[in-house]
Coordinates of C-alpha atoms (C1' of nucleotides) in Angstrom, one line a residue:
Chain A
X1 CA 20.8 20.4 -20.8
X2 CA 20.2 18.5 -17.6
X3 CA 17.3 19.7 -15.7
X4 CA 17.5 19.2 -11.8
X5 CA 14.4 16.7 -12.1
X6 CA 16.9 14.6 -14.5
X7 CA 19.0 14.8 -12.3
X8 CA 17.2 13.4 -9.5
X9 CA 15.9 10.5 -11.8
X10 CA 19.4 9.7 -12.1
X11 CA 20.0 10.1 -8.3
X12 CA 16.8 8.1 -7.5
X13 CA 18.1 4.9 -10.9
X14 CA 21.9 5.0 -9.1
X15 CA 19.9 3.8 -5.3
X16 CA 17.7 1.1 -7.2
X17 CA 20.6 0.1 -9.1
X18 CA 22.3 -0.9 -6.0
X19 CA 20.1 -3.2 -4.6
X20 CA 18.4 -6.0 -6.2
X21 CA 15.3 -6.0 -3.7
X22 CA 12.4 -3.1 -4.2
X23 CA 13.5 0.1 -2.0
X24 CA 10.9 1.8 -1.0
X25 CA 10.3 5.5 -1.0
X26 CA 11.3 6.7 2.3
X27 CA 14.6 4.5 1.9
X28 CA 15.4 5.9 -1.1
X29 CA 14.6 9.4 0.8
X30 CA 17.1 8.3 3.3
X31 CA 19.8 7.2 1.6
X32 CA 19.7 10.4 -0.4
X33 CA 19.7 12.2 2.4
X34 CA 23.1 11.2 3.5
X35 CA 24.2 12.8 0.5
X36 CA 21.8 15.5 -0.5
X37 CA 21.0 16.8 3.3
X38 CA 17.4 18.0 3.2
X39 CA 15.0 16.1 0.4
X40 CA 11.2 16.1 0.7
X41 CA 9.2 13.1 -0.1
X42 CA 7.8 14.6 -2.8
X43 CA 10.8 14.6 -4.6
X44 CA 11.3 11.4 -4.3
X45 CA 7.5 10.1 -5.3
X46 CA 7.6 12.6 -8.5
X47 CA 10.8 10.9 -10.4
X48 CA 9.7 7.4 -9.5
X49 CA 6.1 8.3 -11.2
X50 CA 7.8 9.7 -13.9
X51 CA 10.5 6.9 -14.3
X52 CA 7.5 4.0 -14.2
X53 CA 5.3 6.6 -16.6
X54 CA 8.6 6.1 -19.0
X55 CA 9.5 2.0 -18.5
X56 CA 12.4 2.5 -16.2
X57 CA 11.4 1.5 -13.0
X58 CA 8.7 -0.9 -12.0
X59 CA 6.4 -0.3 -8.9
X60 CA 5.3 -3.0 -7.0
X61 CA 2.2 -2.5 -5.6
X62 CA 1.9 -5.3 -3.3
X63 CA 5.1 -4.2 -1.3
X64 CA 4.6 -0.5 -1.8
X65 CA 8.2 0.1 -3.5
X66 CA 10.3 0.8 -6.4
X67 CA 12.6 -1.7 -8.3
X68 CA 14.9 -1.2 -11.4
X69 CA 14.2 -2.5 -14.7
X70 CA 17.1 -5.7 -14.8
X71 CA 16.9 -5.2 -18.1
X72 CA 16.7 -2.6 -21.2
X73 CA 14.4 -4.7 -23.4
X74 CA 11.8 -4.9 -20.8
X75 CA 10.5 -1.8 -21.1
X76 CA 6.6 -3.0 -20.9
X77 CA 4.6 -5.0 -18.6
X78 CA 6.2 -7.6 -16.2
X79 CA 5.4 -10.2 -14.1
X80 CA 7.1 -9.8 -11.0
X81 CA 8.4 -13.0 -8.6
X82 CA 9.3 -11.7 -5.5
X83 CA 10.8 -13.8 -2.8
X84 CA 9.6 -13.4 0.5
X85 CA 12.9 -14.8 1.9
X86 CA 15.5 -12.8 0.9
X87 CA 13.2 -10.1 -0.9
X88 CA 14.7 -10.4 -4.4
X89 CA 12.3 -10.0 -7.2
X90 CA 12.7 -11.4 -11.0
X91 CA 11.4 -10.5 -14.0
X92 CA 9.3 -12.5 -16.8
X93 CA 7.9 -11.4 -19.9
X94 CA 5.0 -13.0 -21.0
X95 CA 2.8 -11.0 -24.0
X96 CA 1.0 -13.9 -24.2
X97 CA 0.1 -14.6 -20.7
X98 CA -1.2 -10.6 -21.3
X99 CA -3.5 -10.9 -23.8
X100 CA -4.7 -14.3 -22.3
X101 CA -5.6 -12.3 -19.0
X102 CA -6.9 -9.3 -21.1
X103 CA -9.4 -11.7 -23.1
X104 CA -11.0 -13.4 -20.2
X105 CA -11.3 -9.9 -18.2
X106 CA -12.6 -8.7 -21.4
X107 CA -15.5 -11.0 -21.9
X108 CA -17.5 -8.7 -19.9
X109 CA -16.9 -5.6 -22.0
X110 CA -13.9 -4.5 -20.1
X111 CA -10.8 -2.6 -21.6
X112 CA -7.4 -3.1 -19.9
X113 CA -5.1 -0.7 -19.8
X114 CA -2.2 -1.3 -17.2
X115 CA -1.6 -5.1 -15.6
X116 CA -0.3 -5.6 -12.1
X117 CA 1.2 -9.2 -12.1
X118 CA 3.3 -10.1 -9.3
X119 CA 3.9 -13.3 -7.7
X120 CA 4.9 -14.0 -4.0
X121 CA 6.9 -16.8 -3.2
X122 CA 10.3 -18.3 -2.6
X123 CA 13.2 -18.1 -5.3
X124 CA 15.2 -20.7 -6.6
X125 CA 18.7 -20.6 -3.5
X126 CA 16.2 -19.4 -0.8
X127 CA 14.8 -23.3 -1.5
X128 CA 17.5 -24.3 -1.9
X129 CA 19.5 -23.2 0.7
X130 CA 16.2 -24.3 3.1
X131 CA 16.7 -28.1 2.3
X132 CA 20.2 -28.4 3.0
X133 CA 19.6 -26.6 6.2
Chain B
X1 CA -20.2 -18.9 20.4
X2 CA -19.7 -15.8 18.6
X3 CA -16.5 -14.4 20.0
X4 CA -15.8 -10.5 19.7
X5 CA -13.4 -10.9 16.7
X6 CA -15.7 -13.2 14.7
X7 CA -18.6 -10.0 15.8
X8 CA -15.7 -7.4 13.9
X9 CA -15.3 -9.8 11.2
X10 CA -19.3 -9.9 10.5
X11 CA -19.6 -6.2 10.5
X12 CA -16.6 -5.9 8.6
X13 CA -17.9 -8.0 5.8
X14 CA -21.6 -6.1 5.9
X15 CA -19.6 -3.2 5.5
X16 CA -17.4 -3.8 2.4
X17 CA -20.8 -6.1 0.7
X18 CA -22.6 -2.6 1.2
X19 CA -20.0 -1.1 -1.9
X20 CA -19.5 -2.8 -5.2
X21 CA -16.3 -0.9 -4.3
X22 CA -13.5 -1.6 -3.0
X23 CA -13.4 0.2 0.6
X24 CA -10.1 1.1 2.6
X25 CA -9.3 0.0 5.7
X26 CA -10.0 3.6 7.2
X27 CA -13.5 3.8 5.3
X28 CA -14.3 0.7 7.1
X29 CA -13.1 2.4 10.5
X30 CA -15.5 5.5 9.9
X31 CA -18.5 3.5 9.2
X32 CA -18.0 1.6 12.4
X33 CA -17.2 4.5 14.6
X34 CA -20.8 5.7 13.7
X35 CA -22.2 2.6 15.1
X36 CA -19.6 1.6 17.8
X37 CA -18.0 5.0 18.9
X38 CA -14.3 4.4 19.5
X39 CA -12.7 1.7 17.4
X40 CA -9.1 1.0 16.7
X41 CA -7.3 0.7 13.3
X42 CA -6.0 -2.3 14.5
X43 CA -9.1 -3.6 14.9
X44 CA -9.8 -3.0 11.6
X45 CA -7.0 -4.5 10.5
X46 CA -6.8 -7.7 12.0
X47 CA -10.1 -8.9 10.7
X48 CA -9.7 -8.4 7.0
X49 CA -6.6 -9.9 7.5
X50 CA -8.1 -13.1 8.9
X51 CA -10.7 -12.8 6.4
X52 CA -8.3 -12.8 3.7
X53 CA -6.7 -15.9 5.0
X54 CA -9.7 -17.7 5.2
X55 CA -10.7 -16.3 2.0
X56 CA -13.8 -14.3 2.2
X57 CA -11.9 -10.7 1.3
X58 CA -9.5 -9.8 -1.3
X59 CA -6.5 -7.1 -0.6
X60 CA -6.9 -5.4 -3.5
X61 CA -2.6 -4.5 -3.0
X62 CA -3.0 -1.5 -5.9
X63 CA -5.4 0.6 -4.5
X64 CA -4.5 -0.7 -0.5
X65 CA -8.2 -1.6 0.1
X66 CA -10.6 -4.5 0.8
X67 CA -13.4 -6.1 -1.1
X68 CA -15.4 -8.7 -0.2
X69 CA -15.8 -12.0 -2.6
X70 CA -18.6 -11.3 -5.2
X71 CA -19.5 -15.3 -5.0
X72 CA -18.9 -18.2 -2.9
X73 CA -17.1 -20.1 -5.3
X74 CA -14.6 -18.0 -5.7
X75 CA -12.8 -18.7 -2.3
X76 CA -9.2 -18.7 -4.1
X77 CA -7.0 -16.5 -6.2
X78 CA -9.2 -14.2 -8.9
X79 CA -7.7 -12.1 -11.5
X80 CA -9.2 -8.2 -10.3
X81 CA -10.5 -6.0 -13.1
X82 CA -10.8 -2.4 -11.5
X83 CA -12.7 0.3 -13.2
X84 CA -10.6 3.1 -12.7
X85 CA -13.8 5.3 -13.5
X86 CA -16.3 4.3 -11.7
X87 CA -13.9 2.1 -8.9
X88 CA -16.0 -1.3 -9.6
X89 CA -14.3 -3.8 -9.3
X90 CA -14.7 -7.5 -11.2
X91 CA -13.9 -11.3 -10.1
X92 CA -12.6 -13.6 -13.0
X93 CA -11.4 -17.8 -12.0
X94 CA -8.7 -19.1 -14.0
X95 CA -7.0 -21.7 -12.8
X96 CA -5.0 -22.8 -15.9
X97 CA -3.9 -18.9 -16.1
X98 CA -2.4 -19.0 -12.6
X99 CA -0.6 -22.6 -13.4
X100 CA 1.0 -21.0 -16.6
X101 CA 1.8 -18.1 -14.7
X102 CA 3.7 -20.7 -12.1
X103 CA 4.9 -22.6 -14.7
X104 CA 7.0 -19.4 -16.2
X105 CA 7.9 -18.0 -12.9
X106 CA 9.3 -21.8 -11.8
X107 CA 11.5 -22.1 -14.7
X108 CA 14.1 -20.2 -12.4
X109 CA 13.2 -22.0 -9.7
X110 CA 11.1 -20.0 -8.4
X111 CA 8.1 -21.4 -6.2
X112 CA 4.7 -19.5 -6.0
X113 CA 2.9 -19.0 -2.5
X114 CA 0.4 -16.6 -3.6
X115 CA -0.9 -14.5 -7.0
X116 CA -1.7 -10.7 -7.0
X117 CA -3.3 -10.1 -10.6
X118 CA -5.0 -7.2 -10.9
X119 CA -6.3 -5.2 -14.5
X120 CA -7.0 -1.5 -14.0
X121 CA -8.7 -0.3 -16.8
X122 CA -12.5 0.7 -17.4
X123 CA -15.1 -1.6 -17.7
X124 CA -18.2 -2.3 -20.1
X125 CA -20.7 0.1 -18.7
X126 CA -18.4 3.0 -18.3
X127 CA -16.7 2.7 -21.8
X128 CA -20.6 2.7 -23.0
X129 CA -21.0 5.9 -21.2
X130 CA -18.3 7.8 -22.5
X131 CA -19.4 6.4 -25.9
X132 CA -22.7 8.6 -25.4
X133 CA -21.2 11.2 -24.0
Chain C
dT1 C1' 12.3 44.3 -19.0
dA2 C1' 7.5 43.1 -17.8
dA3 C1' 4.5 39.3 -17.8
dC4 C1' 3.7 34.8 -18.0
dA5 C1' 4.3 29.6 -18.0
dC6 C1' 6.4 25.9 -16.1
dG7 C1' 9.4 23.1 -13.4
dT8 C1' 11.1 22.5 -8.8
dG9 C1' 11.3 23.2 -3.7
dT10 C1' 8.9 23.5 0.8
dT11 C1' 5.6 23.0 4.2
dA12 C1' 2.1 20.9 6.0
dC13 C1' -1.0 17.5 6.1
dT14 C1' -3.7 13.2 5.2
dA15 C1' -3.8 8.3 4.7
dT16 C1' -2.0 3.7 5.6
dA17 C1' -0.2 0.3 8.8
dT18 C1' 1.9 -1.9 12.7
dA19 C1' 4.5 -2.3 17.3
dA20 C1' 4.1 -2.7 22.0
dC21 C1' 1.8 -3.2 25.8
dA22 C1' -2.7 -3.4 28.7
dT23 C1' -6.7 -5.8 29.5
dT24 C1' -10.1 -9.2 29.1
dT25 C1' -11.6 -13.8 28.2
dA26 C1' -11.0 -18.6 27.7
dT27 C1' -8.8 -22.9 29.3
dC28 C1' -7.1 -26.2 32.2
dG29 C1' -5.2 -28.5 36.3
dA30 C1' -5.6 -28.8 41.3
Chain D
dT1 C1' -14.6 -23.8 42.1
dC2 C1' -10.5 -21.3 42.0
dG3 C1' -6.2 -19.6 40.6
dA4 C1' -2.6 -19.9 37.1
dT5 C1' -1.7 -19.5 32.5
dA6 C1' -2.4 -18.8 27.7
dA7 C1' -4.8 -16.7 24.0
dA8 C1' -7.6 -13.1 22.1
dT9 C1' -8.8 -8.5 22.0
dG10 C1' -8.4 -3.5 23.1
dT11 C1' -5.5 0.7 23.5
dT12 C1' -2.0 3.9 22.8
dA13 C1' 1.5 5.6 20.3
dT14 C1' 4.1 5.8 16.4
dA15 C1' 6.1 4.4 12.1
dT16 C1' 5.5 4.4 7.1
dA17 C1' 3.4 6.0 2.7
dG18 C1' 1.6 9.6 -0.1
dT19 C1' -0.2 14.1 -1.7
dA20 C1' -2.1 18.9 -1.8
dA21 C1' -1.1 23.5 -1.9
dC22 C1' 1.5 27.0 -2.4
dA23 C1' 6.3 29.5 -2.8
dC24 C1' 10.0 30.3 -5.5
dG25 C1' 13.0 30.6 -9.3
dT26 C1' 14.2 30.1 -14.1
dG27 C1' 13.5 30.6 -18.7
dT28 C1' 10.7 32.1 -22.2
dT29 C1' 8.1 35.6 -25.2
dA30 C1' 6.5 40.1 -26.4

DNA sequence: TAACACGTGTTACTATATAACATTTATCGA
DNA sequence: TCGATAAATGTTATATAGTAACACGTGTTA
């Protein structure tokens, strides 16, 4: 059976989908508004939560917003390149680069337990499209 | 001369080196109003802001607040560890971290302006505490 | 079917951040 | 020195982000 709250996870998955920048919360509110009339925010904020809680959609912090997973098998910790040019964010996956960053933050006794990696830049055409400009 | 933004910038930075914390920007804004009666958000704003340019602060972008640089030598990117029990927050350097972290991110093409890395997770003393407990 | 637990909806509010414009202060040429 | 101009700062209002608290309904279980 599908339980309104899936439903709206499914809602909330379909509006990330669609574009390939973070969305954040209140645009997601709006564009299901157009749609659904009358949503509250909270609605919104509680299937993201529970999305990220379960590896389907990442939050990035530094741009307070929501992004699809590109892809199934990254279902753990990112590290997120975001362009500040045209807003697009990639994906890396890096275990390595984790536990590296988990050692050295552990020296002093501390214990890890969720990583926020994201990188702000400029993507590969955004430079590109800059030089030959 | 001291002009009045360097003056906010001062008293911004006694503020957040008063907390091992990291302090919002509207904490910051109540301790000044006792002191200075009416003051503006965007005061507030503006001078962690220039701060962080001229790196004295960190944005701490997962918890939307300030801290201010544990050490002088630190005056570029550090990896955060934040003790989500007791809201300490720790300062690790590592250079060769952030280059492999470019170097992945680059393989698309991708060129890095700035690093957010931040751990949450609990640190030594805590973890001892709850050991006792 | 009464009583309860739990998921969801609704309202209202708090917190975070910035835009737009007003005012003050600094700078510079006449 | 004085006025014109530019830059920094102050002020107001508002946009954006997030959550608490409670109401409501639905599906259990006894």
């Amino acid at each position: 059976m599908i339980t309104r709250g899936e439903m709206w996870q499914a809602e909330i998955l379909r509006v990330l989908n669609r574009s390939h920048a973070p969305v954040t919360a209140y645009e997601v509110l709006e564009t299901l508004r157009e749609t659904h009339g009358k949503v509250a925010p909270t609605t919104i904020y509680r299937a993201p939560s529970s999305l990220a809680d379960c590896g389907r959609v990442h939050r990035v912090e530094s741009l307070n917003a929501f992004t699809a997973y590109q892809c199934d098998r990254h279902q753990h910790t990112s590290i997120l390149s975001i362009c500040e040019e045209c807003g697009s964010v990639e994906e890396s996956v890096a275990p390595e680069l984790l536990d590296e960053i988990s050692g050295l933050v552990g020296r002093s006794g501390f214990s890890p337990m969720r990583h926020v990696i994201e990188v702000h830049g400029m993507c590969g055409s955004c430079s590109m499209r800059k030089l030959q400009a």
